[in-house]
Short mmCIF file of C-alpha atoms in Angstrom, two decimals:
data_model
loop_
_atom_site.label_atom_id
_atom_site.label_comp_id
_atom_site.label_asym_id
_atom_site.label_seq_id
_atom_site.Cartn_x
_atom_site.Cartn_y
_atom_site.Cartn_z
CA MET O 1 44.37 4.60 100.33
CA THR O 2 47.54 2.83 98.60
CA LEU O 3 48.09 2.66 94.84
CA GLU O 4 47.81 -1.06 95.15
CA THR O 5 44.13 -0.52 96.54
CA GLU O 6 43.23 1.72 93.79
CA VAL O 7 44.21 -0.57 91.34
CA SER O 8 42.31 -3.14 92.50
CA SER O 9 39.25 -1.12 92.96
CA LEU O 10 39.62 -0.13 89.24
CA ARG O 11 39.79 -3.76 88.25
CA GLN O 12 36.58 -4.24 89.63
CA VAL O 13 34.91 -1.97 87.01
CA PRO O 14 33.64 -3.83 83.87
CA LEU O 15 34.89 -0.86 81.63
CA PHE O 16 38.62 -1.71 82.57
CA ARG O 17 38.58 -5.27 83.08
CA GLY O 18 40.73 -5.89 80.04
CA VAL O 19 43.31 -3.16 80.68
CA GLU O 20 46.53 -4.44 81.83
CA PRO O 21 47.84 -4.02 85.65
CA SER O 22 50.64 -1.54 84.55
CA ARG O 23 48.11 0.70 82.83
CA LEU O 24 45.60 0.58 85.75
CA LYS O 25 48.55 1.60 87.88
CA LEU O 26 49.35 4.58 85.60
CA LEU O 27 45.40 5.54 85.73
CA ALA O 28 45.11 5.33 89.37
CA PHE O 29 48.35 7.73 89.85
CA THR O 30 47.39 10.00 87.42
CA SER O 31 43.76 10.52 88.63
CA GLU O 32 42.39 11.88 91.99
CA ARG O 33 40.13 10.52 94.46
CA VAL O 34 37.59 12.98 95.28
CA HIS O 35 34.87 13.00 97.94
CA PHE O 36 31.43 14.75 97.78
CA GLU O 37 28.87 14.96 100.45
CA ALA O 38 25.20 14.30 99.81
CA GLY O 39 23.68 17.25 97.92
CA GLN O 40 27.03 18.54 96.72
CA GLY O 41 27.37 19.05 92.93
CA LEU O 42 30.15 17.18 91.17
CA PHE O 43 29.43 19.72 88.08
CA ALA O 44 26.82 21.79 86.69
CA ARG O 45 25.30 22.27 83.16
CA GLY O 46 27.30 24.56 81.19
CA ASP O 47 30.64 23.72 83.35
CA THR O 48 33.66 22.99 81.06
CA ALA O 49 34.24 19.43 80.60
CA ASP O 50 37.82 18.84 82.14
CA ALA O 51 37.42 15.24 83.61
CA ALA O 52 35.35 12.36 83.87
CA TYR O 53 34.30 10.72 86.95
CA LEU O 54 34.07 7.03 87.94
CA ILE O 55 31.94 6.74 90.68
CA LEU O 56 33.62 4.04 93.35
CA GLU O 57 30.82 4.35 96.04
CA GLY O 58 27.73 6.29 96.44
CA GLU O 59 24.80 7.16 94.10
CA ALA O 60 24.60 10.52 92.06
CA GLU O 61 21.58 11.95 90.16
CA VAL O 62 21.88 13.24 86.71
CA SER O 63 19.62 16.27 86.04
CA ILE O 64 18.54 18.92 83.59
CA ASP O 65 16.21 21.98 84.21
CA GLY O 66 12.99 21.80 82.58
CA PRO O 67 9.85 23.78 82.54
CA GLN O 68 8.37 22.59 85.87
CA GLY O 69 11.77 22.45 87.50
CA PRO O 70 14.87 19.96 87.53
CA PHE O 71 14.15 16.75 85.50
CA ARG O 72 15.93 13.53 86.70
CA LEU O 73 17.74 12.01 83.61
CA ALA O 74 19.27 9.20 85.45
CA LEU O 75 20.66 7.79 88.91
CA LEU O 76 24.32 6.28 88.87
CA GLY O 77 25.98 3.98 91.26
CA ALA O 78 29.17 2.37 91.82
CA ASN O 79 31.11 1.69 88.89
CA ALA O 80 29.39 4.34 86.55
CA LEU O 81 31.11 6.49 84.57
CA LEU O 82 29.95 10.25 84.03
CA GLY O 83 30.95 13.53 82.58
CA GLU O 84 32.40 11.66 79.42
CA MET O 85 30.20 13.00 77.20
CA GLY O 86 31.54 16.51 77.23
CA ILE O 87 34.78 15.33 76.97
CA LEU O 88 34.00 13.32 73.87
CA ALA O 89 31.81 16.26 72.14
CA GLU O 90 34.29 19.00 73.09
CA GLN O 91 31.34 20.96 74.65
CA PRO O 92 30.26 22.27 77.89
CA ARG O 93 28.32 19.82 80.47
CA SER O 94 25.08 18.93 79.04
CA ALA O 95 23.60 18.20 82.75
CA THR O 96 24.04 18.60 86.30
CA VAL O 97 25.33 15.84 88.36
CA THR O 98 24.73 16.08 92.34
CA ALA O 99 25.75 13.15 94.94
CA LEU O 100 22.65 11.81 96.35
CA THR O 101 24.64 10.14 98.95
CA PRO O 102 27.85 10.49 100.03
CA LEU O 103 30.17 9.67 97.13
CA THR O 104 33.60 8.85 96.29
CA ALA O 105 34.85 8.91 92.83
CA LEU O 106 38.12 8.76 90.71
CA ARG O 107 38.44 12.18 88.68
CA ILE O 108 39.94 11.35 85.35
CA ASP O 109 41.51 14.28 83.67
CA ARG O 110 40.46 14.92 80.07
CA THR O 111 43.77 14.30 78.51
CA VAL O 112 44.41 11.05 80.52
CA PHE O 113 40.71 9.90 79.61
CA LEU O 114 41.13 10.48 75.82
CA GLU O 115 44.56 8.84 76.22
CA LEU O 116 43.01 5.62 77.65
CA LEU O 117 40.30 5.54 74.88
CA ALA O 118 42.93 5.77 72.23
CA GLN O 119 44.98 2.91 73.63
CA PHE O 120 42.36 0.60 74.54
CA PRO O 121 39.45 0.58 71.68
CA GLN O 122 37.32 -2.16 73.87
CA ILE O 123 37.26 0.82 76.54
CA GLY O 124 35.67 3.33 73.81
CA ILE O 125 33.29 0.65 72.55
CA ALA O 126 32.22 0.17 76.19
CA VAL O 127 31.55 3.95 76.58
CA MET O 128 29.72 4.16 73.23
CA ARG O 129 27.38 1.47 74.41
CA GLU O 130 26.82 3.12 77.65
CA LEU O 131 26.08 6.20 76.15
CA ALA O 132 23.75 4.48 73.68
CA LEU O 133 22.03 2.79 76.46
CA ARG O 134 21.39 6.14 78.23
CA LEU O 135 20.16 7.81 75.27
CA GLU O 136 17.77 5.01 74.88
CA GLN O 137 16.52 5.19 78.34
CA THR O 138 16.19 8.73 77.83
CA ASN O 139 14.12 8.51 75.10
CA GLN O 140 11.77 6.29 76.67
CA GLN O 141 11.56 8.62 79.85
CA LEU O 142 10.45 11.57 77.42
CA ALA O 143 7.91 9.42 75.26
CA GLN O 144 6.24 8.13 78.94
CA ARG O 145 6.14 11.98 79.84
CA GLN O 146 4.42 13.20 76.75
CA GLY O 147 2.13 9.83 76.45
#
């Protein structure tokens, strides 16, 4: 895949729509395109938060271990960002992420991700909105399980 194709893919992601093409080119150049087979883990709870992942194609499941076994927190598809919580909190991964289908993602190194947030406050705001939405959805799931 060419650099221009990578930039074109990034331009489709709502999170990066306001970022100028030269910055997207730098992001594409400094990030790694990675592939996972269905059932393969992207990372596990407790792992070091060394990168964020932007799903380009495929679906992933976010889960934690509960008393009755794994508990699904979310299903994520194309254009979803994951792994950002550990980077922002400077904590180990809080959940396990597994590919449900063959999955292609852009692996964005921790340092590059933090620099992107510093240079583009609108991306930071979009990430915060997404995290708030995920927290609300998780709260609703937990309330339904107890009620």
